[in-house]
Short mmCIF file of C-alpha atoms in Angstrom, two decimals:
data_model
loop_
_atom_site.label_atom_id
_atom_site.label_comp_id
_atom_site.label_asym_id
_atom_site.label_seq_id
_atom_site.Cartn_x
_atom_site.Cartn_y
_atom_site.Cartn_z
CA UNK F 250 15.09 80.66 167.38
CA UNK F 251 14.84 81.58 171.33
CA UNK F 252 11.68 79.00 171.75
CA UNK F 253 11.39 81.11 175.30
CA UNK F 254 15.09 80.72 176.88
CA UNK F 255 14.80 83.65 178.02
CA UNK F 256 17.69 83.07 180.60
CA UNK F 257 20.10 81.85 177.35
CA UNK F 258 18.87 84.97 175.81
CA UNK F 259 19.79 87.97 178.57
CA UNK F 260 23.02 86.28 178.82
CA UNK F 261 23.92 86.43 175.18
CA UNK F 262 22.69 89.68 174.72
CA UNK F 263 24.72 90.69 178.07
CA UNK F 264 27.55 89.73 175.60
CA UNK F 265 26.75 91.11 173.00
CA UNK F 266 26.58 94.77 174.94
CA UNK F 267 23.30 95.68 175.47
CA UNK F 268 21.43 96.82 178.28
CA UNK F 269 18.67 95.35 179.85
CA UNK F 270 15.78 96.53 182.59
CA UNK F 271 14.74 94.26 184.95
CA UNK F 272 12.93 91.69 183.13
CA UNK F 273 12.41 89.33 186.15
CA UNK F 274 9.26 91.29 187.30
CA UNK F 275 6.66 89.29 186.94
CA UNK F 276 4.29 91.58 185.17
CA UNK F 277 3.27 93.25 182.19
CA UNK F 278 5.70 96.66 181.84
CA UNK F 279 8.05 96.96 178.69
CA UNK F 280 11.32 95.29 179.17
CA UNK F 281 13.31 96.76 176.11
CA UNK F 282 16.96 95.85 175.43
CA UNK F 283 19.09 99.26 174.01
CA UNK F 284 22.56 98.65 173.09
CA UNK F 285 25.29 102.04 174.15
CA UNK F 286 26.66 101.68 170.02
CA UNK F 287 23.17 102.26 168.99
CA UNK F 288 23.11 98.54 167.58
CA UNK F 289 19.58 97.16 166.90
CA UNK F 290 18.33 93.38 167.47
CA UNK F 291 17.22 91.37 164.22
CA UNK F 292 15.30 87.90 165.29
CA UNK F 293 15.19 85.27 162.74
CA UNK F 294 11.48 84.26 164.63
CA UNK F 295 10.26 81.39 166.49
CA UNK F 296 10.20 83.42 169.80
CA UNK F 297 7.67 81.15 171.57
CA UNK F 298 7.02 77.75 172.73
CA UNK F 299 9.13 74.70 173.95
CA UNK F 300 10.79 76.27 176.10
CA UNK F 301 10.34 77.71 179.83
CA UNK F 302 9.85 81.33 179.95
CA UNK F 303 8.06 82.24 176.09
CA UNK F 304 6.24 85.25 177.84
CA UNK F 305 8.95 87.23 179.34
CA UNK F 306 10.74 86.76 176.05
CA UNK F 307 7.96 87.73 174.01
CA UNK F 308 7.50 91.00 176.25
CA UNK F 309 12.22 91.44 175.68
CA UNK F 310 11.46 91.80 171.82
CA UNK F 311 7.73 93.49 171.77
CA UNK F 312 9.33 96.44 174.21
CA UNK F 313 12.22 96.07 172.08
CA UNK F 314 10.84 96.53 168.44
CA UNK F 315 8.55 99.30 170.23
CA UNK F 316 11.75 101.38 171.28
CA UNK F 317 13.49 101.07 168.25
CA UNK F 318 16.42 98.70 169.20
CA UNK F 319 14.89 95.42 167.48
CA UNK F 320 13.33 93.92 164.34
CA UNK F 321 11.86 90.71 164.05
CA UNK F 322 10.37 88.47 161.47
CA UNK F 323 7.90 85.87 161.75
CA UNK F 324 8.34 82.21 162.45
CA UNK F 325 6.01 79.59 162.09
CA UNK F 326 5.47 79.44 166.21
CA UNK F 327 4.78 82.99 166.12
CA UNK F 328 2.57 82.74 163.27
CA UNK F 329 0.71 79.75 164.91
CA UNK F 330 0.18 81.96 168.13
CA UNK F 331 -0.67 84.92 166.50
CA UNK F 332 -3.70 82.46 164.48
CA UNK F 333 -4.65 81.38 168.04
CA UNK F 334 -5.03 84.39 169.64
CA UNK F 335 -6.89 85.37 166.92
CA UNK F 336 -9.52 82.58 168.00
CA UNK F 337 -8.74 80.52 164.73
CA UNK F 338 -8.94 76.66 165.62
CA UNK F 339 -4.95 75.37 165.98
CA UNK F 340 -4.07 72.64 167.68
CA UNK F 341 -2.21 73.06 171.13
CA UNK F 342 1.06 71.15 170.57
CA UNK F 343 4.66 71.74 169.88
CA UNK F 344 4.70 73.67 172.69
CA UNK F 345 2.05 76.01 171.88
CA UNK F 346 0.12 74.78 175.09
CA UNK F 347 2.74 76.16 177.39
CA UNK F 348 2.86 79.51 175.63
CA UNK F 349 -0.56 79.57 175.91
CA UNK F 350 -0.62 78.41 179.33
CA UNK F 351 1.82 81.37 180.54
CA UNK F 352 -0.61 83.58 178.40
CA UNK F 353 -3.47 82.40 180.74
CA UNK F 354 -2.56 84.23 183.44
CA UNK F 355 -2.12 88.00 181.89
CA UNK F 356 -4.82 90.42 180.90
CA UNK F 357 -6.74 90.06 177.87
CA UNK F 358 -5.41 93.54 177.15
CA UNK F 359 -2.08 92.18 177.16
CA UNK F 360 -3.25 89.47 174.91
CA UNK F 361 -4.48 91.80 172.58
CA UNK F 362 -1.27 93.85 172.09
CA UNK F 363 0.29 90.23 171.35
CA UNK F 364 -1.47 89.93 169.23
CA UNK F 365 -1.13 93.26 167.29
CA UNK F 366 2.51 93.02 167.41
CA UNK F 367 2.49 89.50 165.58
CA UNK F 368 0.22 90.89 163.13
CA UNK F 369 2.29 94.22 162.57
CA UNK F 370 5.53 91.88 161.86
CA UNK F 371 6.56 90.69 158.33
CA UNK F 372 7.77 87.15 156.90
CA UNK F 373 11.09 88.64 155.61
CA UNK F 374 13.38 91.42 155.09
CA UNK F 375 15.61 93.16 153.37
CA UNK F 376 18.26 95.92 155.20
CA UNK F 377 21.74 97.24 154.23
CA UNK F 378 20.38 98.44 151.03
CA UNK F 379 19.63 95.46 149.57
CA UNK F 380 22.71 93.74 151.01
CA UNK F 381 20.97 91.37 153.81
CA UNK F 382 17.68 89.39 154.11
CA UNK F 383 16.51 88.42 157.04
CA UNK F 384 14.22 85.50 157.03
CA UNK F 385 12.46 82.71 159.43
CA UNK F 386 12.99 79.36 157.33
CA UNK F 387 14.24 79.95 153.63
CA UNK F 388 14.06 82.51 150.68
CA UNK F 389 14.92 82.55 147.05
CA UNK F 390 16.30 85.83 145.84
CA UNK F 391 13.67 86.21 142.98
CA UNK F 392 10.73 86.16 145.89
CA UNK F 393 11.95 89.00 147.19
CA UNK F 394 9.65 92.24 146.04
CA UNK F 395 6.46 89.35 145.64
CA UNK F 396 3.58 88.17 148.01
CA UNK F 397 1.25 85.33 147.72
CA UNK F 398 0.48 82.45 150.08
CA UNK F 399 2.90 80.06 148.62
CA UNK F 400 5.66 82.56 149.34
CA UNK F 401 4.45 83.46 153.12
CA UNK F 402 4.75 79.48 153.42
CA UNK F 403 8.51 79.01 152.17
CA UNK F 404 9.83 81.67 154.51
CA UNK F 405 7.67 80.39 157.35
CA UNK F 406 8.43 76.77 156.97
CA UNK F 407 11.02 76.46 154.13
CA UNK F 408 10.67 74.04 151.24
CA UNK F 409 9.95 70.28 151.43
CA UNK F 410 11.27 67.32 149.63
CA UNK F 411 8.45 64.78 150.15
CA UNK F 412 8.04 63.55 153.55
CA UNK F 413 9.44 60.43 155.99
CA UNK F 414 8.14 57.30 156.64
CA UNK F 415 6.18 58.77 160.24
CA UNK F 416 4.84 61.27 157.65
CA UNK F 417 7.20 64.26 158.84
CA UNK F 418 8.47 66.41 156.01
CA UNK F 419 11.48 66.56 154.32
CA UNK F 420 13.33 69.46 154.28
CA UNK F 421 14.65 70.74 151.11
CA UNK F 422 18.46 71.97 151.81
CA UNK F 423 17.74 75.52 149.59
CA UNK F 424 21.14 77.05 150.44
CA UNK F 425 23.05 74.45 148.15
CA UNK F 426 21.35 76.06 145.39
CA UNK F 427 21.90 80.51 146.80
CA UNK F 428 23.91 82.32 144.29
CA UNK F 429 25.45 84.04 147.14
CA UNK F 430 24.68 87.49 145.60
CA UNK F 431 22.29 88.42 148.88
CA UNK F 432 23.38 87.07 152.26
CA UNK F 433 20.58 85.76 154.11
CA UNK F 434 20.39 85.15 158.04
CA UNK F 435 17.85 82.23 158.53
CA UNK F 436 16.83 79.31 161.09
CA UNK F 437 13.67 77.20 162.03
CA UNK F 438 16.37 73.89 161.21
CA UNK F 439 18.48 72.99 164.66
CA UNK F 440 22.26 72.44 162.63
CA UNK F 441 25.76 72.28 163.57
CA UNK F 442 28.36 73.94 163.03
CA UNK F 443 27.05 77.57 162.69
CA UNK F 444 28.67 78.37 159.86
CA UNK F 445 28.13 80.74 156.41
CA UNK F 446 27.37 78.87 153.39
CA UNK F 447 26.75 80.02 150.27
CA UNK F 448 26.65 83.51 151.98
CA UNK F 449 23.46 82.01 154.23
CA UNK F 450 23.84 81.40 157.62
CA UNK F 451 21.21 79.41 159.84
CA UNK F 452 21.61 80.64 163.41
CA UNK F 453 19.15 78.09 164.45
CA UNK F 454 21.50 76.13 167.30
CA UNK F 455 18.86 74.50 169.12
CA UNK F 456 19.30 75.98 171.98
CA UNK F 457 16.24 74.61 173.25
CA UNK F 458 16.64 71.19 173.06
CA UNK F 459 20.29 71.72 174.45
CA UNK F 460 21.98 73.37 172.32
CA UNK F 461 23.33 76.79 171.72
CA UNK F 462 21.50 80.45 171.26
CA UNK F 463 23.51 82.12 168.64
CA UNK F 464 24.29 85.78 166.88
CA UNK F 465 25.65 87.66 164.17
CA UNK F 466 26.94 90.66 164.01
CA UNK F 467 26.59 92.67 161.01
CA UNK F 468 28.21 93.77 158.99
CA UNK F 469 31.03 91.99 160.69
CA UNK F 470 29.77 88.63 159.88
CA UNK F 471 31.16 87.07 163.38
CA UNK F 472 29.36 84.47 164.89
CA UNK F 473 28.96 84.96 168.81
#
């Protein structure tokens, strides 16, 4: 979950081996990150908001996924952006307003191929022939292959287990019950340690609100 630390970001992927073109120019060219091995970048979603810099990392992974070197699923921040720049009513918080805000001064054509992008991504997937699923919030093994709404939602937002007393949900903790057959790469819940569990790991560090911006490397497993 980069949340737009895009300065967190170049420097892990600066240790992870890849290249980089200069993505401080302040404009609107392609910024794509190739790695010498031939490696390609997987994000787990939530790109955007919170944090300082959501269009420049937004820009990283569109030039990215456009050259081949990355693959992305949705989050639920992406999902809410891509619904807003559709002109669908959604509320501005969460950090949606500074995405938005940094939006405000591109091109509308610029805009638009956000928007494509978000639409052209999926909620989950599956790679390594059938080995590893790559998902935003949560997945059960037997919704893999399906699509309805109520499955779009669980790997957006995960499951729920009622909700808390300021009328925040619950989250349901859905690894405890993996079989461990599929490994799947998740995040959307800040946690500590980074660690595999029931062959899932949540990369999800918080690295926003402090925290760390995480990897894995596959098929290695290694946590960087």
């Amino acid at each position: 979950d980069v949340h737009g630390c895009m300065e967190e970001l170049v420097e892990l992927l600066t240790m992870l081996g890849y290249e980089l073109a200069d993505w401080e120019l302040d404009d609107e060219a392609l910024i794509a990150a190739n790695h010498p091995e031939g490696r390609r970048l997987l994000f787990v979603g939530d790109l955007c908001d919170r944090g300082p810099m959501n269009v420049p990392v937004l820009r990283l992974v569109m030039s990215s996924v456009q050259a081949g070197s990355a693959l992305m699923v949705l989050g639920n921040h992406d999902d809410r952006l891509r619904r807003y720049l559709k002109g669908n009513q959604v509320t501005l918080n969460h950090g949606l307003g500074d995405t938005a805000d940094e939006l405000n001064a591109y091109s509308d054509a610029f805009c638009q191929r956000v928007l494509e992008f978000l639409d052209a991504q999926n909620h989950y997937m599956v790679l390594d022939q059938g080995q590893l699923c790559i998902v935003h919030a949560g997945i059960q093994p037997r919704m893999i292959g399906l699509k309805s709404d109520k499955i779009r939602s669980y790997c957006l937002y995960g499951p729920r287990d009622g909700y808390d007393d300021q009328g925040f949900p619950i989250r349901y903790d859905w690894p405890q019950d993996h079989d461990g057959k599929l490994a799947i790469v998740y995040g959307h819940t800040p946690n500590r340690p980074i660690r595999w569990r029931n062959n899932t790991l949540n990369l999800d560090g918080g690295c926003v609100f402090g925290g760390g911006l995480y990897a894995c490397r596959w098929p290695e497993r290694d946590i960087i």
